[in-house]
């Protein structure tokens, strides 16, 4: 019984910390969220977006200020012939605090 209560208290504590850390002000500076949203942006520019696989972490992610990040990452996706190819990308991601949306620009895929 005591173990169950302790587990519940820890779960509530961690949930509160997670929700607090996902607030509007932290979203702007979140390299992790910039990476996740960069994956979505890159997929929208692929011929076979459903085939794309991304690693758990980017190659690099830099916060430039003003809710802007430069993300460099890698992925594997099918090309026009159906062969899986590994590529790298670099994209600028910007978070709009008013609309709570992310947008990408300056995408390069090598």
PDB file of C-alpha atoms in Angstrom:
ATOM      1  CA  UNK A   1       0.000   0.000   0.000  1.00  0.00           C
ATOM      2  CA  UNK A   2       2.771   2.460   0.941  1.00  0.00           C
ATOM      3  CA  UNK A   3       4.683   1.519  -2.210  1.00  0.00           C
ATOM      4  CA  UNK A   4       1.596   2.242  -4.328  1.00  0.00           C
ATOM      5  CA  UNK A   5       1.124   5.674  -2.724  1.00  0.00           C
ATOM      6  CA  UNK A   6       4.790   6.484  -3.179  1.00  0.00           C
ATOM      7  CA  UNK A   7       4.587   5.473  -6.838  1.00  0.00           C
ATOM      8  CA  UNK A   8       1.535   7.695  -7.355  1.00  0.00           C
ATOM      9  CA  UNK A   9       3.214  10.664  -5.686  1.00  0.00           C
ATOM     10  CA  UNK A  10       6.304  10.244  -7.878  1.00  0.00           C
ATOM     11  CA  UNK A  11       4.130   9.927 -10.989  1.00  0.00           C
ATOM     12  CA  UNK A  12       2.282  13.145 -10.128  1.00  0.00           C
ATOM     13  CA  UNK A  13       5.563  14.909  -9.386  1.00  0.00           C
ATOM     14  CA  UNK A  14       7.170  13.861 -12.685  1.00  0.00           C
ATOM     15  CA  UNK A  15       3.998  14.700 -14.628  1.00  0.00           C
ATOM     16  CA  UNK A  16       3.924  18.163 -13.085  1.00  0.00           C
ATOM     17  CA  UNK A  17       7.569  18.774 -13.940  1.00  0.00           C
ATOM     18  CA  UNK A  18       6.986  17.564 -17.512  1.00  0.00           C
ATOM     19  CA  UNK A  19       3.926  19.767 -18.010  1.00  0.00           C
ATOM     20  CA  UNK A  20       5.708  22.764 -16.526  1.00  0.00           C
ATOM     21  CA  UNK A  21       8.746  22.222 -18.763  1.00  0.00           C
ATOM     22  CA  UNK A  22       6.522  22.135 -21.870  1.00  0.00           C
ATOM     23  CA  UNK A  23       5.202  25.627 -21.212  1.00  0.00           C
ATOM     24  CA  UNK A  24       5.173  28.354 -23.812  1.00  0.00           C
ATOM     25  CA  UNK A  25       8.410  30.027 -22.733  1.00  0.00           C
ATOM     26  CA  UNK A  26      10.408  26.768 -22.700  1.00  0.00           C
ATOM     27  CA  UNK A  27       9.025  25.596 -26.053  1.00  0.00           C
ATOM     28  CA  UNK A  28      10.778  28.530 -27.714  1.00  0.00           C
ATOM     29  CA  UNK A  29      14.216  27.397 -26.511  1.00  0.00           C
ATOM     30  CA  UNK A  30      13.667  23.627 -26.742  1.00  0.00           C
ATOM     31  CA  UNK A  31      16.292  22.015 -28.979  1.00  0.00           C
ATOM     32  CA  UNK A  32      14.473  18.689 -28.575  1.00  0.00           C
ATOM     33  CA  UNK A  33      11.185  20.044 -29.882  1.00  0.00           C
ATOM     34  CA  UNK A  34      12.989  21.846 -32.708  1.00  0.00           C
ATOM     35  CA  UNK A  35      14.485  18.476 -33.722  1.00  0.00           C
ATOM     36  CA  UNK A  36      11.124  16.692 -33.606  1.00  0.00           C
ATOM     37  CA  UNK A  37       9.466  19.418 -35.668  1.00  0.00           C
ATOM     38  CA  UNK A  38      12.383  19.435 -38.129  1.00  0.00           C
ATOM     39  CA  UNK A  39      11.642  15.763 -38.835  1.00  0.00           C
ATOM     40  CA  UNK A  40       8.068  16.633 -39.749  1.00  0.00           C
ATOM     41  CA  UNK A  41       9.286  19.480 -41.964  1.00  0.00           C
ATOM     42  CA  UNK A  42      11.806  17.240 -43.741  1.00  0.00           C
ATOM     43  CA  UNK A  43       9.198  14.495 -44.285  1.00  0.00           C
ATOM     44  CA  UNK A  44       6.968  17.036 -46.039  1.00  0.00           C
ATOM     45  CA  UNK A  45       9.741  17.526 -48.608  1.00  0.00           C
ATOM     46  CA  UNK A  46      10.420  13.840 -49.379  1.00  0.00           C
ATOM     47  CA  UNK A  47       9.002  11.741 -52.227  1.00  0.00           C
ATOM     48  CA  UNK A  48       8.286   8.884 -49.816  1.00  0.00           C
ATOM     49  CA  UNK A  49       7.739  10.507 -46.398  1.00  0.00           C
ATOM     50  CA  UNK A  50       6.290   7.380 -44.801  1.00  0.00           C
ATOM     51  CA  UNK A  51       9.572   5.535 -45.434  1.00  0.00           C
ATOM     52  CA  UNK A  52      11.674   8.077 -43.492  1.00  0.00           C
ATOM     53  CA  UNK A  53      13.437   6.930 -40.315  1.00  0.00           C
ATOM     54  CA  UNK A  54      15.237   9.376 -38.048  1.00  0.00           C
ATOM     55  CA  UNK A  55      17.673   8.596 -35.203  1.00  0.00           C
ATOM     56  CA  UNK A  56      16.757   9.505 -31.626  1.00  0.00           C
ATOM     57  CA  UNK A  57      19.004  12.570 -31.592  1.00  0.00           C
ATOM     58  CA  UNK A  58      20.145  15.167 -34.118  1.00  0.00           C
ATOM     59  CA  UNK A  59      23.716  15.565 -35.291  1.00  0.00           C
ATOM     60  CA  UNK A  60      23.540  19.089 -33.855  1.00  0.00           C
ATOM     61  CA  UNK A  61      20.962  21.639 -32.791  1.00  0.00           C
ATOM     62  CA  UNK A  62      21.812  25.250 -32.019  1.00  0.00           C
ATOM     63  CA  UNK A  63      19.544  27.841 -30.418  1.00  0.00           C
ATOM     64  CA  UNK A  64      20.142  31.211 -32.090  1.00  0.00           C
ATOM     65  CA  UNK A  65      17.780  33.262 -29.950  1.00  0.00           C
ATOM     66  CA  UNK A  66      14.381  34.724 -30.896  1.00  0.00           C
ATOM     67  CA  UNK A  67      12.812  31.223 -30.882  1.00  0.00           C
ATOM     68  CA  UNK A  68      15.048  30.160 -33.796  1.00  0.00           C
ATOM     69  CA  UNK A  69      17.084  26.946 -34.057  1.00  0.00           C
ATOM     70  CA  UNK A  70      19.385  25.484 -36.687  1.00  0.00           C
ATOM     71  CA  UNK A  71      19.036  21.690 -36.734  1.00  0.00           C
ATOM     72  CA  UNK A  72      21.359  19.284 -38.522  1.00  0.00           C
ATOM     73  CA  UNK A  73      20.223  15.683 -38.661  1.00  0.00           C
ATOM     74  CA  UNK A  74      20.246  12.477 -40.643  1.00  0.00           C
ATOM     75  CA  UNK A  75      17.597  10.103 -41.913  1.00  0.00           C
ATOM     76  CA  UNK A  76      17.030   7.075 -44.109  1.00  0.00           C
ATOM     77  CA  UNK A  77      14.272   7.122 -46.708  1.00  0.00           C
ATOM     78  CA  UNK A  78      13.345   5.481 -50.003  1.00  0.00           C
ATOM     79  CA  UNK A  79      14.447   7.274 -53.135  1.00  0.00           C
ATOM     80  CA  UNK A  80      12.521   7.389 -56.436  1.00  0.00           C
ATOM     81  CA  UNK A  81      13.665   3.829 -57.242  1.00  0.00           C
ATOM     82  CA  UNK A  82      12.609   2.397 -53.876  1.00  0.00           C
ATOM     83  CA  UNK A  83      16.150   1.988 -52.523  1.00  0.00           C
ATOM     84  CA  UNK A  84      16.792   3.118 -48.948  1.00  0.00           C
ATOM     85  CA  UNK A  85      19.290   5.979 -48.873  1.00  0.00           C
ATOM     86  CA  UNK A  86      20.928   7.724 -45.932  1.00  0.00           C
ATOM     87  CA  UNK A  87      20.970  11.523 -46.119  1.00  0.00           C
ATOM     88  CA  UNK A  88      21.751  14.489 -43.909  1.00  0.00           C
ATOM     89  CA  UNK A  89      19.825  17.720 -43.660  1.00  0.00           C
ATOM     90  CA  UNK A  90      20.132  21.180 -42.215  1.00  0.00           C
ATOM     91  CA  UNK A  91      17.106  23.372 -41.541  1.00  0.00           C
ATOM     92  CA  UNK A  92      16.232  26.539 -39.667  1.00  0.00           C
ATOM     93  CA  UNK A  93      13.245  26.048 -37.354  1.00  0.00           C
ATOM     94  CA  UNK A  94      11.330  28.936 -35.783  1.00  0.00           C
ATOM     95  CA  UNK A  95       8.691  28.746 -33.056  1.00  0.00           C
ATOM     96  CA  UNK A  96       5.829  31.263 -33.178  1.00  0.00           C
ATOM     97  CA  UNK A  97       4.844  31.875 -29.552  1.00  0.00           C
ATOM     98  CA  UNK A  98       1.594  33.634 -30.455  1.00  0.00           C
ATOM     99  CA  UNK A  99       0.251  30.796 -32.637  1.00  0.00           C
ATOM    100  CA  UNK A 100       2.206  28.029 -30.867  1.00  0.00           C
ATOM    101  CA  UNK A 101       3.390  26.659 -34.207  1.00  0.00           C
ATOM    102  CA  UNK A 102       6.725  25.723 -35.738  1.00  0.00           C
ATOM    103  CA  UNK A 103       7.860  26.639 -39.238  1.00  0.00           C
ATOM    104  CA  UNK A 104      10.924  25.640 -41.216  1.00  0.00           C
ATOM    105  CA  UNK A 105      13.076  27.376 -43.796  1.00  0.00           C
ATOM    106  CA  UNK A 106      16.425  27.105 -45.584  1.00  0.00           C
ATOM    107  CA  UNK A 107      16.239  23.302 -45.886  1.00  0.00           C
ATOM    108  CA  UNK A 108      19.219  21.593 -47.486  1.00  0.00           C
ATOM    109  CA  UNK A 109      19.367  17.818 -47.969  1.00  0.00           C
ATOM    110  CA  UNK A 110      22.655  16.122 -48.932  1.00  0.00           C
TER     111      UNK A 110
END
